[in-house]
Amino acid sequence: MSGTARPQHLRQLIAQQAARMMAEEGAQDYSYAKRKAARQLGAADDACLPTNSEIEQELKLHFEIFRSEQQPRHLHQLRSEALAVMRRLEQFNPHLAGAVLDGTAGRYAETEIHLFADSAKEVELFLLNSGIPYQMVEKPWQFGHERRRLPVFALEAAHGTIRAYVFAPDDLRNAPRRAPGGGTPARADMHTVTTLIEKTATPT
């Protein structure tokens, strides 16, 4: 193998290992998965680290090879569960995002929903009044040159944790990037998620 090909081969191996960790071991973060994979493979140079897009492609390939029958059913369950939660939170203009939306949700993936409200207190009061158990934390997000911490409500569901991120109403238009370093997240409203579920329905 030539000197030029060797780093590229290592980059692909890291992407494959990171994808396997996200698909089968519950790793949720691209940056964490790729750096752990690099350590396991003895790669010390950051230049060998794959992009998130490269890992995403390996994730999809992993599912095609190892979970071709289970993955469509798994996604259908997670998306249906997300839609049920979105309907309960309809007043906060919920949008599905992340791995459950783009199809790369692994066995232990969490579901990501974006809510839009003037304050997190509105969402919290709704959850309390509705008797919905939750845990609240804050997570960093990047908005252009500005970094903010967003309130996140963790809701336990039958097929895993649903994390509801609370954005300001104007943030739906501004399309923030997830920290650290992710691309602009795709979002889907309830109508789009309903259509997606209908199009990808699989026999039980």
PDB file of N, CA and C in Angstrom, residues 87-186:
ATOM      1  N   ARG A  87     -47.418  14.840  18.712  1.00  0.00           N
ATOM      2  CA  ARG A  87     -48.839  15.208  18.763  1.00  0.00           C
ATOM      3  C   ARG A  87     -49.225  15.734  20.137  1.00  0.00           C
ATOM      4  N   ARG A  88     -48.660  15.142  21.183  1.00  0.00           N
ATOM      5  CA  ARG A  88     -48.946  15.627  22.535  1.00  0.00           C
ATOM      6  C   ARG A  88     -48.345  17.007  22.770  1.00  0.00           C
ATOM      7  N   LEU A  89     -47.233  17.283  22.090  1.00  0.00           N
ATOM      8  CA  LEU A  89     -46.538  18.567  22.262  1.00  0.00           C
ATOM      9  C   LEU A  89     -46.822  19.528  21.105  1.00  0.00           C
ATOM     10  N   GLU A  90     -47.954  19.341  20.464  1.00  0.00           N
ATOM     11  CA  GLU A  90     -48.259  20.074  19.224  1.00  0.00           C
ATOM     12  C   GLU A  90     -48.190  21.588  19.386  1.00  0.00           C
ATOM     13  N   GLN A  91     -48.551  22.114  20.557  1.00  0.00           N
ATOM     14  CA  GLN A  91     -48.576  23.565  20.744  1.00  0.00           C
ATOM     15  C   GLN A  91     -47.179  24.188  20.668  1.00  0.00           C
ATOM     16  N   PHE A  92     -46.130  23.356  20.735  1.00  0.00           N
ATOM     17  CA  PHE A  92     -44.758  23.866  20.664  1.00  0.00           C
ATOM     18  C   PHE A  92     -44.119  23.627  19.296  1.00  0.00           C
ATOM     19  N   ASN A  93     -44.950  23.427  18.278  1.00  0.00           N
ATOM     20  CA  ASN A  93     -44.481  23.276  16.889  1.00  0.00           C
ATOM     21  C   ASN A  93     -43.336  22.262  16.785  1.00  0.00           C
ATOM     22  N   PRO A  94     -43.551  21.027  17.206  1.00  0.00           N
ATOM     23  CA  PRO A  94     -42.458  20.043  17.256  1.00  0.00           C
ATOM     24  C   PRO A  94     -41.967  19.615  15.880  1.00  0.00           C
ATOM     25  N   HIS A  95     -40.665  19.401  15.784  1.00  0.00           N
ATOM     26  CA  HIS A  95     -40.031  18.891  14.564  1.00  0.00           C
ATOM     27  C   HIS A  95     -39.098  17.739  14.949  1.00  0.00           C
ATOM     28  N   LEU A  96     -39.159  16.673  14.189  1.00  0.00           N
ATOM     29  CA  LEU A  96     -38.237  15.557  14.383  1.00  0.00           C
ATOM     30  C   LEU A  96     -36.903  15.887  13.725  1.00  0.00           C
ATOM     31  N   ALA A  97     -35.808  15.452  14.342  1.00  0.00           N
ATOM     32  CA  ALA A  97     -34.470  15.717  13.801  1.00  0.00           C
ATOM     33  C   ALA A  97     -33.566  14.530  14.128  1.00  0.00           C
ATOM     34  N   GLY A  98     -32.331  14.600  13.646  1.00  0.00           N
ATOM     35  CA  GLY A  98     -31.329  13.620  14.043  1.00  0.00           C
ATOM     36  C   GLY A  98     -31.445  12.266  13.376  1.00  0.00           C
ATOM     37  N   ALA A  99     -30.883  11.260  14.047  1.00  0.00           N
ATOM     38  CA  ALA A  99     -30.704   9.931  13.456  1.00  0.00           C
ATOM     39  C   ALA A  99     -32.013   9.217  13.159  1.00  0.00           C
ATOM     40  N   VAL A 100     -33.039   9.442  13.981  1.00  0.00           N
ATOM     41  CA  VAL A 100     -34.331   8.792  13.728  1.00  0.00           C
ATOM     42  C   VAL A 100     -34.944   9.334  12.447  1.00  0.00           C
ATOM     43  N   LEU A 101     -34.715  10.598  12.167  1.00  0.00           N
ATOM     44  CA  LEU A 101     -35.219  11.188  10.925  1.00  0.00           C
ATOM     45  C   LEU A 101     -34.399  10.753   9.722  1.00  0.00           C
ATOM     46  N   ASP A 102     -33.070  10.809   9.816  1.00  0.00           N
ATOM     47  CA  ASP A 102     -32.248  10.536   8.626  1.00  0.00           C
ATOM     48  C   ASP A 102     -31.988   9.049   8.390  1.00  0.00           C
ATOM     49  N   GLY A 103     -32.463   8.192   9.308  1.00  0.00           N
ATOM     50  CA  GLY A 103     -32.376   6.755   9.076  1.00  0.00           C
ATOM     51  C   GLY A 103     -31.140   6.078   9.620  1.00  0.00           C
ATOM     52  N   THR A 104     -30.309   6.811  10.371  1.00  0.00           N
ATOM     53  CA  THR A 104     -29.069   6.227  10.896  1.00  0.00           C
ATOM     54  C   THR A 104     -29.178   5.859  12.377  1.00  0.00           C
ATOM     55  N   ALA A 105     -30.390   5.740  12.896  1.00  0.00           N
ATOM     56  CA  ALA A 105     -30.584   5.414  14.309  1.00  0.00           C
ATOM     57  C   ALA A 105     -30.169   3.982  14.591  1.00  0.00           C
ATOM     58  N   GLY A 106     -29.202   3.814  15.470  1.00  0.00           N
ATOM     59  CA  GLY A 106     -28.738   2.489  15.845  1.00  0.00           C
ATOM     60  C   GLY A 106     -29.637   1.844  16.880  1.00  0.00           C
ATOM     61  N   ARG A 107     -29.185   0.716  17.387  1.00  0.00           N
ATOM     62  CA  ARG A 107     -29.991  -0.088  18.305  1.00  0.00           C
ATOM     63  C   ARG A 107     -30.359   0.675  19.565  1.00  0.00           C
ATOM     64  N   TYR A 108     -29.458   1.536  20.044  1.00  0.00           N
ATOM     65  CA  TYR A 108     -29.706   2.263  21.289  1.00  0.00           C
ATOM     66  C   TYR A 108     -29.834   3.769  21.060  1.00  0.00           C
ATOM     67  N   ALA A 109     -30.215   4.163  19.868  1.00  0.00           N
ATOM     68  CA  ALA A 109     -30.275   5.588  19.533  1.00  0.00           C
ATOM     69  C   ALA A 109     -31.355   6.309  20.332  1.00  0.00           C
ATOM     70  N   GLU A 110     -31.069   7.569  20.633  1.00  0.00           N
ATOM     71  CA  GLU A 110     -32.069   8.433  21.239  1.00  0.00           C
ATOM     72  C   GLU A 110     -32.786   9.209  20.138  1.00  0.00           C
ATOM     73  N   THR A 111     -34.030   9.572  20.415  1.00  0.00           N
ATOM     74  CA  THR A 111     -34.832  10.329  19.457  1.00  0.00           C
ATOM     75  C   THR A 111     -34.731  11.814  19.783  1.00  0.00           C
ATOM     76  N   GLU A 112     -34.525  12.618  18.767  1.00  0.00           N
ATOM     77  CA  GLU A 112     -34.328  14.065  18.940  1.00  0.00           C
ATOM     78  C   GLU A 112     -35.522  14.823  18.367  1.00  0.00           C
ATOM     79  N   ILE A 113     -36.181  15.599  19.217  1.00  0.00           N
ATOM     80  CA  ILE A 113     -37.304  16.436  18.796  1.00  0.00           C
ATOM     81  C   ILE A 113     -36.982  17.880  19.156  1.00  0.00           C
ATOM     82  N   HIS A 114     -37.254  18.790  18.233  1.00  0.00           N
ATOM     83  CA  HIS A 114     -37.048  20.214  18.474  1.00  0.00           C
ATOM     84  C   HIS A 114     -38.392  20.876  18.752  1.00  0.00           C
ATOM     85  N   LEU A 115     -38.467  21.590  19.873  1.00  0.00           N
ATOM     86  CA  LEU A 115     -39.658  22.356  20.232  1.00  0.00           C
ATOM     87  C   LEU A 115     -39.343  23.837  20.130  1.00  0.00           C
ATOM     88  N   PHE A 116     -40.375  24.651  19.930  1.00  0.00           N
ATOM     89  CA  PHE A 116     -40.181  26.092  19.773  1.00  0.00           C
ATOM     90  C   PHE A 116     -41.140  26.815  20.710  1.00  0.00           C
ATOM     91  N   ALA A 117     -40.557  27.498  21.709  1.00  0.00           N
ATOM     92  CA  ALA A 117     -41.357  28.151  22.738  1.00  0.00           C
ATOM     93  C   ALA A 117     -40.636  29.397  23.217  1.00  0.00           C
ATOM     94  N   ASP A 118     -41.402  30.319  23.809  1.00  0.00           N
ATOM     95  CA  ASP A 118     -40.800  31.550  24.324  1.00  0.00           C
ATOM     96  C   ASP A 118     -39.896  31.272  25.519  1.00  0.00           C
ATOM     97  N   SER A 119     -40.187  30.203  26.255  1.00  0.00           N
ATOM     98  CA  SER A 119     -39.333  29.843  27.390  1.00  0.00           C
ATOM     99  C   SER A 119     -39.466  28.351  27.677  1.00  0.00           C
ATOM    100  N   ALA A 120     -38.429  27.805  28.289  1.00  0.00           N
ATOM    101  CA  ALA A 120     -38.476  26.391  28.678  1.00  0.00           C
ATOM    102  C   ALA A 120     -39.525  26.156  29.756  1.00  0.00           C
ATOM    103  N   LYS A 121     -39.828  27.210  30.525  1.00  0.00           N
ATOM    104  CA  LYS A 121     -40.815  27.078  31.598  1.00  0.00           C
ATOM    105  C   LYS A 121     -42.182  26.691  31.044  1.00  0.00           C
ATOM    106  N   GLU A 122     -42.531  27.210  29.854  1.00  0.00           N
ATOM    107  CA  GLU A 122     -43.803  26.839  29.226  1.00  0.00           C
ATOM    108  C   GLU A 122     -43.872  25.337  29.003  1.00  0.00           C
ATOM    109  N   VAL A 123     -42.797  24.792  28.474  1.00  0.00           N
ATOM    110  CA  VAL A 123     -42.749  23.357  28.200  1.00  0.00           C
ATOM    111  C   VAL A 123     -42.789  22.572  29.507  1.00  0.00           C
ATOM    112  N   GLU A 124     -42.034  23.031  30.481  1.00  0.00           N
ATOM    113  CA  GLU A 124     -41.979  22.329  31.762  1.00  0.00           C
ATOM    114  C   GLU A 124     -43.349  22.292  32.434  1.00  0.00           C
ATOM    115  N   LEU A 125     -44.066  23.410  32.420  1.00  0.00           N
ATOM    116  CA  LEU A 125     -45.400  23.457  33.021  1.00  0.00           C
ATOM    117  C   LEU A 125     -46.358  22.521  32.296  1.00  0.00           C
ATOM    118  N   PHE A 126     -46.234  22.476  30.969  1.00  0.00           N
ATOM    119  CA  PHE A 126     -47.092  21.575  30.193  1.00  0.00           C
ATOM    120  C   PHE A 126     -46.827  20.124  30.589  1.00  0.00           C
ATOM    121  N   LEU A 127     -45.566  19.751  30.697  1.00  0.00           N
ATOM    122  CA  LEU A 127     -45.222  18.377  31.067  1.00  0.00           C
ATOM    123  C   LEU A 127     -45.732  18.044  32.469  1.00  0.00           C
ATOM    124  N   LEU A 128     -45.569  18.985  33.391  1.00  0.00           N
ATOM    125  CA  LEU A 128     -46.050  18.775  34.759  1.00  0.00           C
ATOM    126  C   LEU A 128     -47.561  18.606  34.785  1.00  0.00           C
ATOM    127  N   ASN A 129     -48.275  19.507  34.108  1.00  0.00           N
ATOM    128  CA  ASN A 129     -49.738  19.464  34.105  1.00  0.00           C
ATOM    129  C   ASN A 129     -50.271  18.237  33.376  1.00  0.00           C
ATOM    130  N   SER A 130     -49.474  17.716  32.437  1.00  0.00           N
ATOM    131  CA  SER A 130     -49.898  16.536  31.676  1.00  0.00           C
ATOM    132  C   SER A 130     -49.474  15.234  32.343  1.00  0.00           C
ATOM    133  N   GLY A 131     -48.738  15.346  33.442  1.00  0.00           N
ATOM    134  CA  GLY A 131     -48.286  14.146  34.139  1.00  0.00           C
ATOM    135  C   GLY A 131     -47.237  13.358  33.382  1.00  0.00           C
ATOM    136  N   ILE A 132     -46.435  14.052  32.576  1.00  0.00           N
ATOM    137  CA  ILE A 132     -45.395  13.388  31.788  1.00  0.00           C
ATOM    138  C   ILE A 132     -44.067  13.488  32.542  1.00  0.00           C
ATOM    139  N   PRO A 133     -43.491  12.376  32.978  1.00  0.00           N
ATOM    140  CA  PRO A 133     -42.208  12.427  33.697  1.00  0.00           C
ATOM    141  C   PRO A 133     -41.088  12.931  32.778  1.00  0.00           C
ATOM    142  N   TYR A 134     -40.145  13.661  33.346  1.00  0.00           N
ATOM    143  CA  TYR A 134     -39.046  14.194  32.542  1.00  0.00           C
ATOM    144  C   TYR A 134     -37.839  14.463  33.423  1.00  0.00           C
ATOM    145  N   GLN A 135     -36.699  14.595  32.773  1.00  0.00           N
ATOM    146  CA  GLN A 135     -35.491  15.130  33.397  1.00  0.00           C
ATOM    147  C   GLN A 135     -35.013  16.275  32.523  1.00  0.00           C
ATOM    148  N   MET A 136     -34.550  17.350  33.134  1.00  0.00           N
ATOM    149  CA  MET A 136     -34.132  18.519  32.369  1.00  0.00           C
ATOM    150  C   MET A 136     -32.635  18.747  32.527  1.00  0.00           C
ATOM    151  N   VAL A 137     -31.958  18.957  31.392  1.00  0.00           N
ATOM    152  CA  VAL A 137     -30.536  19.305  31.382  1.00  0.00           C
ATOM    153  C   VAL A 137     -30.348  20.443  30.380  1.00  0.00           C
ATOM    154  N   GLU A 138     -29.115  20.890  30.215  1.00  0.00           N
ATOM    155  CA  GLU A 138     -28.789  21.879  29.185  1.00  0.00           C
ATOM    156  C   GLU A 138     -27.668  21.335  28.318  1.00  0.00           C
ATOM    157  N   LYS A 139     -27.740  21.646  27.019  1.00  0.00           N
ATOM    158  CA  LYS A 139     -26.704  21.197  26.090  1.00  0.00           C
ATOM    159  C   LYS A 139     -26.283  22.368  25.210  1.00  0.00           C
ATOM    160  N   PRO A 140     -24.983  22.423  24.807  1.00  0.00           N
ATOM    161  CA  PRO A 140     -24.496  23.530  23.978  1.00  0.00           C
ATOM    162  C   PRO A 140     -24.892  23.366  22.514  1.00  0.00           C
ATOM    163  N   TRP A 141     -25.268  24.477  21.893  1.00  0.00           N
ATOM    164  CA  TRP A 141     -25.538  24.518  20.447  1.00  0.00           C
ATOM    165  C   TRP A 141     -24.872  25.764  19.878  1.00  0.00           C
ATOM    166  N   GLN A 142     -24.499  25.669  18.625  1.00  0.00           N
ATOM    167  CA  GLN A 142     -23.831  26.774  17.947  1.00  0.00           C
ATOM    168  C   GLN A 142     -24.819  27.473  17.018  1.00  0.00           C
ATOM    169  N   PHE A 143     -24.982  28.775  17.193  1.00  0.00           N
ATOM    170  CA  PHE A 143     -25.830  29.595  16.330  1.00  0.00           C
ATOM    171  C   PHE A 143     -24.932  30.604  15.618  1.00  0.00           C
ATOM    172  N   GLY A 144     -24.438  30.270  14.436  1.00  0.00           N
ATOM    173  CA  GLY A 144     -23.498  31.155  13.762  1.00  0.00           C
ATOM    174  C   GLY A 144     -22.244  31.301  14.600  1.00  0.00           C
ATOM    175  N   HIS A 145     -21.936  32.549  14.999  1.00  0.00           N
ATOM    176  CA  HIS A 145     -20.766  32.797  15.845  1.00  0.00           C
ATOM    177  C   HIS A 145     -21.118  32.754  17.329  1.00  0.00           C
ATOM    178  N   GLU A 146     -22.389  32.540  17.617  1.00  0.00           N
ATOM    179  CA  GLU A 146     -22.841  32.549  19.011  1.00  0.00           C
ATOM    180  C   GLU A 146     -23.064  31.123  19.507  1.00  0.00           C
ATOM    181  N   ARG A 147     -22.594  30.859  20.709  1.00  0.00           N
ATOM    182  CA  ARG A 147     -22.785  29.544  21.333  1.00  0.00           C
ATOM    183  C   ARG A 147     -23.745  29.709  22.503  1.00  0.00           C
ATOM    184  N   ARG A 148     -24.807  28.913  22.496  1.00  0.00           N
ATOM    185  CA  ARG A 148     -25.795  29.000  23.564  1.00  0.00           C
ATOM    186  C   ARG A 148     -26.028  27.625  24.169  1.00  0.00           C
ATOM    187  N   ARG A 149     -26.580  27.629  25.369  1.00  0.00           N
ATOM    188  CA  ARG A 149     -26.980  26.375  26.006  1.00  0.00           C
ATOM    189  C   ARG A 149     -28.491  26.259  25.923  1.00  0.00           C
ATOM    190  N   LEU A 150     -28.947  25.130  25.407  1.00  0.00           N
ATOM    191  CA  LEU A 150     -30.376  24.916  25.220  1.00  0.00           C
ATOM    192  C   LEU A 150     -30.937  24.007  26.308  1.00  0.00           C
ATOM    193  N   PRO A 151     -32.145  24.314  26.792  1.00  0.00           N
ATOM    194  CA  PRO A 151     -32.816  23.383  27.701  1.00  0.00           C
ATOM    195  C   PRO A 151     -33.225  22.126  26.931  1.00  0.00           C
ATOM    196  N   VAL A 152     -33.041  20.972  27.558  1.00  0.00           N
ATOM    197  CA  VAL A 152     -33.401  19.696  26.936  1.00  0.00           C
ATOM    198  C   VAL A 152     -34.182  18.869  27.950  1.00  0.00           C
ATOM    199  N   PHE A 153     -35.357  18.407  27.530  1.00  0.00           N
ATOM    200  CA  PHE A 153     -36.181  17.554  28.380  1.00  0.00           C
ATOM    201  C   PHE A 153     -36.042  16.110  27.912  1.00  0.00           C
ATOM    202  N   ALA A 154     -35.593  15.235  28.799  1.00  0.00           N
ATOM    203  CA  ALA A 154     -35.459  13.812  28.482  1.00  0.00           C
ATOM    204  C   ALA A 154     -36.732  13.093  28.911  1.00  0.00           C
ATOM    205  N   LEU A 155     -37.385  12.453  27.946  1.00  0.00           N
ATOM    206  CA  LEU A 155     -38.627  11.724  28.185  1.00  0.00           C
ATOM    207  C   LEU A 155     -38.377  10.245  27.894  1.00  0.00           C
ATOM    208  N   GLU A 156     -38.757   9.377  28.802  1.00  0.00           N
ATOM    209  CA  GLU A 156     -38.558   7.941  28.593  1.00  0.00           C
ATOM    210  C   GLU A 156     -39.766   7.355  27.879  1.00  0.00           C
ATOM    211  N   ALA A 157     -39.505   6.636  26.794  1.00  0.00           N
ATOM    212  CA  ALA A 157     -40.566   6.022  26.005  1.00  0.00           C
ATOM    213  C   ALA A 157     -40.296   4.528  25.873  1.00  0.00           C
ATOM    214  N   ALA A 158     -41.215   3.814  25.238  1.00  0.00           N
ATOM    215  CA  ALA A 158     -41.116   2.354  25.157  1.00  0.00           C
ATOM    216  C   ALA A 158     -39.865   1.892  24.430  1.00  0.00           C
ATOM    217  N   HIS A 159     -39.429   2.663  23.422  1.00  0.00           N
ATOM    218  CA  HIS A 159     -38.292   2.237  22.606  1.00  0.00           C
ATOM    219  C   HIS A 159     -37.045   3.088  22.831  1.00  0.00           C
ATOM    220  N   GLY A 160     -36.976   3.765  23.974  1.00  0.00           N
ATOM    221  CA  GLY A 160     -35.773   4.528  24.278  1.00  0.00           C
ATOM    222  C   GLY A 160     -36.074   5.938  24.736  1.00  0.00           C
ATOM    223  N   THR A 161     -35.025   6.710  24.901  1.00  0.00           N
ATOM    224  CA  THR A 161     -35.142   8.083  25.385  1.00  0.00           C
ATOM    225  C   THR A 161     -35.456   9.039  24.244  1.00  0.00           C
ATOM    226  N   ILE A 162     -36.378   9.955  24.511  1.00  0.00           N
ATOM    227  CA  ILE A 162     -36.674  11.042  23.578  1.00  0.00           C
ATOM    228  C   ILE A 162     -36.161  12.326  24.211  1.00  0.00           C
ATOM    229  N   ARG A 163     -35.326  13.054  23.484  1.00  0.00           N
ATOM    230  CA  ARG A 163     -34.794  14.320  23.996  1.00  0.00           C
ATOM    231  C   ARG A 163     -35.441  15.471  23.240  1.00  0.00           C
ATOM    232  N   ALA A 164     -36.159  16.309  23.985  1.00  0.00           N
ATOM    233  CA  ALA A 164     -36.864  17.451  23.400  1.00  0.00           C
ATOM    234  C   ALA A 164     -36.066  18.719  23.680  1.00  0.00           C
ATOM    235  N   TYR A 165     -35.473  19.281  22.630  1.00  0.00           N
ATOM    236  CA  TYR A 165     -34.667  20.499  22.723  1.00  0.00           C
ATOM    237  C   TYR A 165     -35.589  21.702  22.562  1.00  0.00           C
ATOM    238  N   VAL A 166     -35.451  22.691  23.444  1.00  0.00           N
ATOM    239  CA  VAL A 166     -36.324  23.862  23.393  1.00  0.00           C
ATOM    240  C   VAL A 166     -35.586  25.036  22.765  1.00  0.00           C
ATOM    241  N   PHE A 167     -36.056  25.449  21.587  1.00  0.00           N
ATOM    242  CA  PHE A 167     -35.510  26.593  20.864  1.00  0.00           C
ATOM    243  C   PHE A 167     -36.464  27.775  20.980  1.00  0.00           C
ATOM    244  N   ALA A 168     -35.951  28.975  20.724  1.00  0.00           N
ATOM    245  CA  ALA A 168     -36.811  30.148  20.593  1.00  0.00           C
ATOM    246  C   ALA A 168     -37.600  30.037  19.290  1.00  0.00           C
ATOM    247  N   PRO A 169     -38.793  30.645  19.206  1.00  0.00           N
ATOM    248  CA  PRO A 169     -39.600  30.541  17.986  1.00  0.00           C
ATOM    249  C   PRO A 169     -38.848  30.941  16.722  1.00  0.00           C
ATOM    250  N   ASP A 170     -38.018  31.979  16.785  1.00  0.00           N
ATOM    251  CA  ASP A 170     -37.286  32.439  15.599  1.00  0.00           C
ATOM    252  C   ASP A 170     -36.217  31.448  15.150  1.00  0.00           C
ATOM    253  N   ASP A 171     -35.815  30.534  16.020  1.00  0.00           N
ATOM    254  CA  ASP A 171     -34.746  29.596  15.670  1.00  0.00           C
ATOM    255  C   ASP A 171     -35.170  28.586  14.612  1.00  0.00           C
ATOM    256  N   LEU A 172     -36.449  28.429  14.406  1.00  0.00           N
ATOM    257  CA  LEU A 172     -36.903  27.534  13.339  1.00  0.00           C
ATOM    258  C   LEU A 172     -36.425  28.050  11.990  1.00  0.00           C
ATOM    259  N   ARG A 173     -36.367  29.357  11.858  1.00  0.00           N
ATOM    260  CA  ARG A 173     -35.929  29.988  10.618  1.00  0.00           C
ATOM    261  C   ARG A 173     -34.407  30.040  10.525  1.00  0.00           C
ATOM    262  N   ASN A 174     -33.732  30.136  11.675  1.00  0.00           N
ATOM    263  CA  ASN A 174     -32.284  30.332  11.674  1.00  0.00           C
ATOM    264  C   ASN A 174     -31.481  29.050  11.500  1.00  0.00           C
ATOM    265  N   ALA A 175     -32.102  27.897  11.684  1.00  0.00           N
ATOM    266  CA  ALA A 175     -31.444  26.598  11.477  1.00  0.00           C
ATOM    267  C   ALA A 175     -30.077  26.517  12.147  1.00  0.00           C
ATOM    268  N   PRO A 176     -30.033  26.404  13.475  1.00  0.00           N
ATOM    269  CA  PRO A 176     -28.751  26.312  14.182  1.00  0.00           C
ATOM    270  C   PRO A 176     -28.027  25.023  13.871  1.00  0.00           C
ATOM    271  N   ARG A 177     -26.716  25.027  14.134  1.00  0.00           N
ATOM    272  CA  ARG A 177     -25.915  23.809  13.980  1.00  0.00           C
ATOM    273  C   ARG A 177     -25.709  23.177  15.339  1.00  0.00           C
ATOM    274  N   ARG A 178     -25.760  21.843  15.369  1.00  0.00           N
ATOM    275  CA  ARG A 178     -25.554  21.145  16.635  1.00  0.00           C
ATOM    276  C   ARG A 178     -24.079  21.187  16.997  1.00  0.00           C
ATOM    277  N   ALA A 179     -23.772  21.543  18.229  1.00  0.00           N
ATOM    278  CA  ALA A 179     -22.400  21.498  18.711  1.00  0.00           C
ATOM    279  C   ALA A 179     -22.074  20.074  19.151  1.00  0.00           C
ATOM    280  N   PRO A 180     -20.822  19.626  18.989  1.00  0.00           N
ATOM    281  CA  PRO A 180     -19.746  20.380  18.375  1.00  0.00           C
ATOM    282  C   PRO A 180     -19.554  19.984  16.920  1.00  0.00           C
ATOM    283  N   GLY A 181     -19.672  20.938  16.015  1.00  0.00           N
ATOM    284  CA  GLY A 181     -19.215  20.757  14.649  1.00  0.00           C
ATOM    285  C   GLY A 181     -20.107  19.985  13.715  1.00  0.00           C
ATOM    286  N   GLY A 182     -21.350  19.717  14.072  1.00  0.00           N
ATOM    287  CA  GLY A 182     -22.209  18.990  13.145  1.00  0.00           C
ATOM    288  C   GLY A 182     -22.717  19.893  12.047  1.00  0.00           C
ATOM    289  N   GLY A 183     -23.287  19.298  11.008  1.00  0.00           N
ATOM    290  CA  GLY A 183     -23.879  20.079   9.942  1.00  0.00           C
ATOM    291  C   GLY A 183     -25.241  20.595  10.365  1.00  0.00           C
ATOM    292  N   THR A 184     -25.849  21.405   9.509  1.00  0.00           N
ATOM    293  CA  THR A 184     -27.179  21.924   9.803  1.00  0.00           C
ATOM    294  C   THR A 184     -28.167  20.764   9.900  1.00  0.00           C
ATOM    295  N   PRO A 185     -28.903  20.655  11.002  1.00  0.00           N
ATOM    296  CA  PRO A 185     -29.787  19.504  11.159  1.00  0.00           C
ATOM    297  C   PRO A 185     -31.029  19.624  10.301  1.00  0.00           C
ATOM    298  N   ALA A 186     -31.401  18.548   9.641  1.00  0.00           N
ATOM    299  CA  ALA A 186     -32.675  18.508   8.941  1.00  0.00           C
ATOM    300  C   ALA A 186     -33.776  18.403   9.987  1.00  0.00           C
TER     301      ALA A 186
END
